[in-house]
XYZ file of C-alpha atoms in Angstrom:
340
model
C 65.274 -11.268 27.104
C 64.429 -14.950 27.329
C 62.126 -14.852 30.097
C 60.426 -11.638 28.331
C 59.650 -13.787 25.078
C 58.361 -16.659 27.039
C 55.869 -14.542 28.832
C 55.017 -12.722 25.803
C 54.001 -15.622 24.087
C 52.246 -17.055 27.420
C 49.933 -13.476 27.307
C 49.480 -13.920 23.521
C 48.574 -18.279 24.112
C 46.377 -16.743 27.081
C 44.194 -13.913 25.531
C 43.653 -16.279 22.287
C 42.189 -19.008 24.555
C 39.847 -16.290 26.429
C 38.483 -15.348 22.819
C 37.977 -18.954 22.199
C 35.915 -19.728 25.209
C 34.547 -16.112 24.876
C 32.879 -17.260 21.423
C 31.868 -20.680 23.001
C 29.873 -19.149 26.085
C 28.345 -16.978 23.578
C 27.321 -19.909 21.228
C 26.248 -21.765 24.229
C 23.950 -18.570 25.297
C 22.374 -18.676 22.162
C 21.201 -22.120 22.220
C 20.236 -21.460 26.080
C 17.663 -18.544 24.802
C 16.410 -20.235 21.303
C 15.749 -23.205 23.844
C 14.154 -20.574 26.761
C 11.912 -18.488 23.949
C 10.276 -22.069 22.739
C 9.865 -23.184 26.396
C 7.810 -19.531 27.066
C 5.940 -19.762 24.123
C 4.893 -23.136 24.677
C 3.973 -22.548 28.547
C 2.145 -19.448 27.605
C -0.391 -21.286 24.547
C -0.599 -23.905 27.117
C -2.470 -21.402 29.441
C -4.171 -19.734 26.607
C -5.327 -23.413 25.268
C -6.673 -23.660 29.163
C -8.050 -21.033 29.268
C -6.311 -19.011 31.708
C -6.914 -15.871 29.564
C -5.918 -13.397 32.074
C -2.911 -14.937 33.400
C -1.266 -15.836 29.901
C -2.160 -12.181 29.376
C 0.086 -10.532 31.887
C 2.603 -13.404 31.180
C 3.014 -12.425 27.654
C 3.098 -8.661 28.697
C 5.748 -9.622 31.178
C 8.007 -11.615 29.366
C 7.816 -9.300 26.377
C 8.949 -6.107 28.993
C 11.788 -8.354 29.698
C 13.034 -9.208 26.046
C 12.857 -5.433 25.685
C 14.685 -4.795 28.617
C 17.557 -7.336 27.499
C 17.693 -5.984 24.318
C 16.694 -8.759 22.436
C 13.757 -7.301 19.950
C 13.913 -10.195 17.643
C 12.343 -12.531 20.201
C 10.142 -9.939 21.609
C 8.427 -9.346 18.017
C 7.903 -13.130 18.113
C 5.918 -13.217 21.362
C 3.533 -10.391 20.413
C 3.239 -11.733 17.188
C 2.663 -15.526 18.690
C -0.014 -13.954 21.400
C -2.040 -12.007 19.501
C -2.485 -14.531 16.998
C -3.461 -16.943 19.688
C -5.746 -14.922 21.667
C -7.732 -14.047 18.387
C -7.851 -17.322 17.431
C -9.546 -18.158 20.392
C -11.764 -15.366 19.908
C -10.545 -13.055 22.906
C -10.633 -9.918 20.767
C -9.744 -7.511 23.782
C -6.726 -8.844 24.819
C -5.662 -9.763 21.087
C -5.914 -6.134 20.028
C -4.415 -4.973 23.130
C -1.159 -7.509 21.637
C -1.837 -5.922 18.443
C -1.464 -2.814 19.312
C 1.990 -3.109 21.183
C 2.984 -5.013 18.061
C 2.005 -2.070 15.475
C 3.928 0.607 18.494
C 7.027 -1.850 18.493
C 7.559 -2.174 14.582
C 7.960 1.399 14.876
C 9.906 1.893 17.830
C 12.084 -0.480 16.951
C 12.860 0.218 13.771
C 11.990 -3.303 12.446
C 12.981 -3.673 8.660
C 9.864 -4.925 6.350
C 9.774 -8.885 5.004
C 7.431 -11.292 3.766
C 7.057 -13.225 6.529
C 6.114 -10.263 8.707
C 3.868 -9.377 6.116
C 2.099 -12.303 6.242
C 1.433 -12.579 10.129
C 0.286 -8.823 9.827
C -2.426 -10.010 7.534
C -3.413 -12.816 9.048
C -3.859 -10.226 12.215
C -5.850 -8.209 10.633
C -7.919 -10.846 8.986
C -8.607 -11.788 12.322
C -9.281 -8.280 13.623
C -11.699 -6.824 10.805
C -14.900 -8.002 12.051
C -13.468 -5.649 15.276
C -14.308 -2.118 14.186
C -12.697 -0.667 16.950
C -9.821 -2.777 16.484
C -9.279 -2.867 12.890
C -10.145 1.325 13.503
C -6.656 1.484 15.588
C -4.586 -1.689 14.411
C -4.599 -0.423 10.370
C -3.170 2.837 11.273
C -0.693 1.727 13.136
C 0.719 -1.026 10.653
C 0.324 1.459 7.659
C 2.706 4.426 10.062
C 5.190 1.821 10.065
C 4.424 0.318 6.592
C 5.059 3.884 4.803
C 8.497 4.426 6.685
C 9.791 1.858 4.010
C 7.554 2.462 1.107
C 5.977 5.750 -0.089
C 2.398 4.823 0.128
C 2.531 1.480 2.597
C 3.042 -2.012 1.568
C 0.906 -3.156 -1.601
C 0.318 -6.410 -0.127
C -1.370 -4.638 2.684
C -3.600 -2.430 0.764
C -4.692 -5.638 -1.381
C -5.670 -7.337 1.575
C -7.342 -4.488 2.736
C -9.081 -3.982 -0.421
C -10.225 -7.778 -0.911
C -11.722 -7.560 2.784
C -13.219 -4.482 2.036
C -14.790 -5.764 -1.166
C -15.917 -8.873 0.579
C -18.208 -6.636 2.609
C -19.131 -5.026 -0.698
C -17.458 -1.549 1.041
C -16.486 -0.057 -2.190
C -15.219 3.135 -0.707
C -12.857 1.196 1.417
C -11.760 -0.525 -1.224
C -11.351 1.568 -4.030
C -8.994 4.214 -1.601
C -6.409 0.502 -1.109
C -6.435 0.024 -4.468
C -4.846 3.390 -5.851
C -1.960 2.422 -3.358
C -1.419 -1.325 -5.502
C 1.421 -1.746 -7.382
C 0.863 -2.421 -11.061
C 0.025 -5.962 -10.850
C -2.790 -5.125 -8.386
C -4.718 -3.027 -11.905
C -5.871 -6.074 -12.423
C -7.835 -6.647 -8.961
C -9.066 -2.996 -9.206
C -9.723 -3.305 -13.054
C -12.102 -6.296 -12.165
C -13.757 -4.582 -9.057
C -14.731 -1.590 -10.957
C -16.094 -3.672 -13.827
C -18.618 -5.135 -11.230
C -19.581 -1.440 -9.494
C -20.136 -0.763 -13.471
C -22.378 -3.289 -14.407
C -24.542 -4.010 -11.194
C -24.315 -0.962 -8.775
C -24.557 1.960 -10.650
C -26.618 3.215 -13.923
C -25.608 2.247 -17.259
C -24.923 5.745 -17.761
C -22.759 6.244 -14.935
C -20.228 3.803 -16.089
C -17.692 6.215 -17.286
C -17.787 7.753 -14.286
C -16.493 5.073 -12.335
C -13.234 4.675 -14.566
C -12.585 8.081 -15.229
C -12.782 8.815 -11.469
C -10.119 5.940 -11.152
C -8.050 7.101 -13.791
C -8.021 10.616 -11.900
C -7.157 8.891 -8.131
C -3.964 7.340 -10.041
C -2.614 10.205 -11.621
C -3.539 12.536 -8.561
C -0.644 10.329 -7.074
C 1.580 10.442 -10.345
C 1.039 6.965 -11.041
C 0.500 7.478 -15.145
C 1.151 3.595 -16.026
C -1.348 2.807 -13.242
C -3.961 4.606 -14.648
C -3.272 3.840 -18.437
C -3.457 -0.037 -17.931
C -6.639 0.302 -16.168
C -8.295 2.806 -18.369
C -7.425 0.029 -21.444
C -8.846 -2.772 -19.512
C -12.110 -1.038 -18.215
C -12.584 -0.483 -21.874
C -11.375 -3.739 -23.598
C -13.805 -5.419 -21.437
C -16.529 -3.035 -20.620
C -17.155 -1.887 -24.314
C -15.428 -4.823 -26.806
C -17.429 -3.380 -29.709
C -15.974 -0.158 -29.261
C -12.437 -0.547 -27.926
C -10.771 2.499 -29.536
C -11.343 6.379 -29.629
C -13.516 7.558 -30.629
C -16.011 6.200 -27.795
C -19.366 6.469 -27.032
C -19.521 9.031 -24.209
C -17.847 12.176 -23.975
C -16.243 11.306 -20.658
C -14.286 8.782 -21.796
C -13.427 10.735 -24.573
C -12.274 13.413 -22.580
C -10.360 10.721 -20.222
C -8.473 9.238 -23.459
C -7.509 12.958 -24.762
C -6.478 13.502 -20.712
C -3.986 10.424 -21.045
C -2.487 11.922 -24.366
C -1.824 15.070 -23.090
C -0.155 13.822 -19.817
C 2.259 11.794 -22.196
C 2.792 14.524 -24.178
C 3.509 16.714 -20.645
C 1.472 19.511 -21.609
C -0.323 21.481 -18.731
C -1.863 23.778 -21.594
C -3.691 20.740 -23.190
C -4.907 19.522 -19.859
C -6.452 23.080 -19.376
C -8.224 22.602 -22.489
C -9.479 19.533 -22.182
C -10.877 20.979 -18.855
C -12.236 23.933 -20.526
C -14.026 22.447 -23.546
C -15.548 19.452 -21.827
C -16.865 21.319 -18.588
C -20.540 20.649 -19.248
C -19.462 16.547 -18.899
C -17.203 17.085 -15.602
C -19.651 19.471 -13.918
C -21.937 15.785 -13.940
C -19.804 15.227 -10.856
C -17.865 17.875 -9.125
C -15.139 15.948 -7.621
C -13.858 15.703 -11.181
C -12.622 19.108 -11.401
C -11.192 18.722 -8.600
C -9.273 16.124 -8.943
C -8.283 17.738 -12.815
C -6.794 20.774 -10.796
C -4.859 18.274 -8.673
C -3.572 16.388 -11.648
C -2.371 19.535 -12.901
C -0.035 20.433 -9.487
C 1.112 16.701 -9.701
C 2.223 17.127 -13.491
C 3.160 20.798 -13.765
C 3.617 22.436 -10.755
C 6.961 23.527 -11.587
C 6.665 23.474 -15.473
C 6.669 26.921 -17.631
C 3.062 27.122 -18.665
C 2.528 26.337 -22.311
C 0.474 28.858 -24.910
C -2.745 27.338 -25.177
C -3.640 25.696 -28.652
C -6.683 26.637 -30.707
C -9.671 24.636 -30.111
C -9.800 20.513 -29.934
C -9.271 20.280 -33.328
C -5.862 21.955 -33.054
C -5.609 19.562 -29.812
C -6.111 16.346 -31.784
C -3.457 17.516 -33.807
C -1.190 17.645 -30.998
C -2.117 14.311 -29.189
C -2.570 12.348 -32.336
C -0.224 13.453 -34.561
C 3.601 15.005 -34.974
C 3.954 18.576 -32.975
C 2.326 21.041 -34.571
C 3.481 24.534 -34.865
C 0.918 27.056 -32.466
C -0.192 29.202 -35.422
C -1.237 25.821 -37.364
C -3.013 24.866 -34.254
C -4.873 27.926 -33.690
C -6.727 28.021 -36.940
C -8.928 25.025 -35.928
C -12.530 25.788 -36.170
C -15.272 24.833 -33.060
C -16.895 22.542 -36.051
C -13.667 20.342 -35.425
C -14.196 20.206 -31.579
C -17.945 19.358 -31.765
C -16.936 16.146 -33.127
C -15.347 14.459 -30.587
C -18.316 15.179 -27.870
C-alpha cells in the first residue's frame, strides 16, 4: 500500500510539472512568433522601401499562405493589412489592390469580428484606393459584404467616409446613397451636403425636392428619426423666416403632413396625402415611388384604416386629438385648398 501511495503521488508531482513546462514552451512560442511576425514585416518593407516590388510581392503572398496554413489569422490580417498599405503608399496600385482584395475575401472567410482599429486601416485603404476606379469598383464591395454581416446596412463610419470622398469629387449621387446608411449623428453631414446641392446646384425652385427626396430614402429604410431631424434642419436653415407649417411650397407641406401621419401610424393618411397632392409629386416620378415603398415599410402587415374625409378632416387628425371618422368626413375641399 506504501509503495502504491508513493508512486501515486510521484505520477500526480510528474503530470503537474509537464503542465508547468507545457504552459512555459507555450509562453516561450509566443514570444518566438510576436518576435518572427516583426522580423517579416520589417524584411518585407525593407524590400518594398528598395524597391523590389515583385519580390516583396510574392513574399507577402507567401508568408500570408503560411499564417493561414498554421492557423494563426490574427497575424495573417496584419500582413495584408501592413502590405497593402505599403504598396499603395508607394503608389504600386496593382499589387496593393491585389492585397486588398485578399484582405476584403479574408475578413469574410475568417469570420473576423468588427473594431475600430480595423476600421480605421480599412479607410485609410480605401482613401488610398479611390482615385483607382477599378479598385475602389471591387475593394468597396467586398468590405461592405463583410461590413453588413455585423450591422444591418454596413458600418456608418464606412459610408461617411465614403460619402465625404464622394462629395469631395462633388459626386452627389455617390454620396447621397452613403448617407441614408449614417447613423443619426451623420444627419448632420447629410443635412449640410444637401443645403449646398440646394443653394448652388439646383433651381431655387427645386429645393424642396432635394429634402423631400431625402426624407423619402430614410423612411424607405424605416429610419423615421433619421428623416425627422433632417427634414427640421433643412428647414431651420434653408428657410429661417419660415421655420414652421405652414410653408411656402406644397411639397414641403405635403412632406411635414407625411411625417405626422407616419407618427400617427396611419397607412390611410399616407394614401391621402398621396392622393390630394399628386399634381406636386408627379413634378418628379421617383416620388411616388418611393411613397408606395414607404407604405410596405410602415404598413405592410397593418389592417388598412377607413380613409378620412378630405385634408381638412386630415389636419384634424395630425394636428389635433383623434377624431371620430364621421367628424372627419364632413370636411369640405375649401379646407384642403388651403394648405397647397
Amino acid at each position: 500500500v506504501r509503495e502504491a501511495v508513493v508512486s501515486t503521488q510521484s505520477t500526480g508531482e510528474f503530470q503537474t510539472f509537464q503542465r508547468y513546462f507545457k504552459r512555459i514552451n507555450l509562453s516561450m512560442s509566443r514570444r518566438r512568433g510576436a518576435g518572427g511576425i516583426e522580423r517579416i514585416l520589417e524584411k518585407l518593407e525593407g524590400n518594398v522601401r528598395a524597391g523590389n516590388y515583385y519580390d516583396a510581392f510574392q513574399m507577402y503572398k507567401s508568408v500570408y499562405n503560411r499564417k493561414i496554413g498554421e492557423g494563426n489569422t490574427t497575424e495573417a490580417l496584419r500582413l495584408l493589412i501592413s502590405g497593402c498599405k505599403l504598396f499603395l503608399a508607394h503608389e504600386q496600385m496593382d499589387s496593393g489592390t491585389e492585397l486588398a482584395l485578399m484582405l476584403g475575401d479574408h475578413l469574410t472567410t475568417h469570420d473576423t469580428r468588427p473594431s475600430d482599429a480595423i476600421t480605421k486601416h480599412l479607410v485609410e485603404i480605401m482613401s488610398a484606393l479611390w482615385t483607382s476606379e477599378s479598385g475602389k469598383q471591387r475593394f468597396l464591395p467586398k468590405i461592405f459584404k463583410w461590413s453588413k454581416l455585423h450591422t444591418k446596412h454596413g458600418d456608418p463610419a464606412l459610408h461617411m467616409a465614403c460619402a465625404q470622398r464622394s462629395l469631395q469629387e462633388s459626386d452627389y449621387i455617390s454620396c447621397s446613397i452613403h448617407c441614408q446608411y449614417l447613423d443619426l449623428d451623420g444627419v448632420d453631414f447629410y443635412c449640410h451636403t444637401l443645403l449646398d446641392v440646394a443653394r448652388t446646384h439646383v433651381y431655387k425652385s427645386e429645393a424642396d425636392l432635394v429634402i423631400t427626396s431625402a426624407v423619402l430614402q430614410f423612411l424607405a429604410l424605416h429610419r423615421t428619426e433619421h428623416a425627422r431631424r433632417i427634414f427640421k434642419q433643412f428647414i431651420s436653415q434653408h428657410l429661417p423666416s419660415s421655420p414652421s407649417f405652414p410653408y411656402p411650397t406644397p411639397l414641403l407641406n405635403f412632406t411635414e403632413l407625411l411625417l405626422r401621419a407616419i407618427d400617427r401610424k396611419s397607412a390611410a393618411l399616407v394614401k391621402i396625402l398621396r392622393d390630394h397632392y399628386k399634381p406636386t409629386l408627379e413634378r418628379d416620378p421617383t416620388l411616388t415611388e418611393s411613397i408606395d415603398k414607404v407604405l410596405r415599410v410602415y404598413f405592410n402587415e397593418c389592417k388598412q384604416q377607413s380613409p378620412l374625409g378630405g385634408l381638412g378632416g386630415l389636419v384634424q387628425s395630425l394636428f389635433g386629438p383623434p377624431a371620430d371618422n364621421g367628424a372627419a368626413a364632413s370636411a369640405t375641399i375649401q379646407e384642403d385648398a388651403d394648405l397647397d
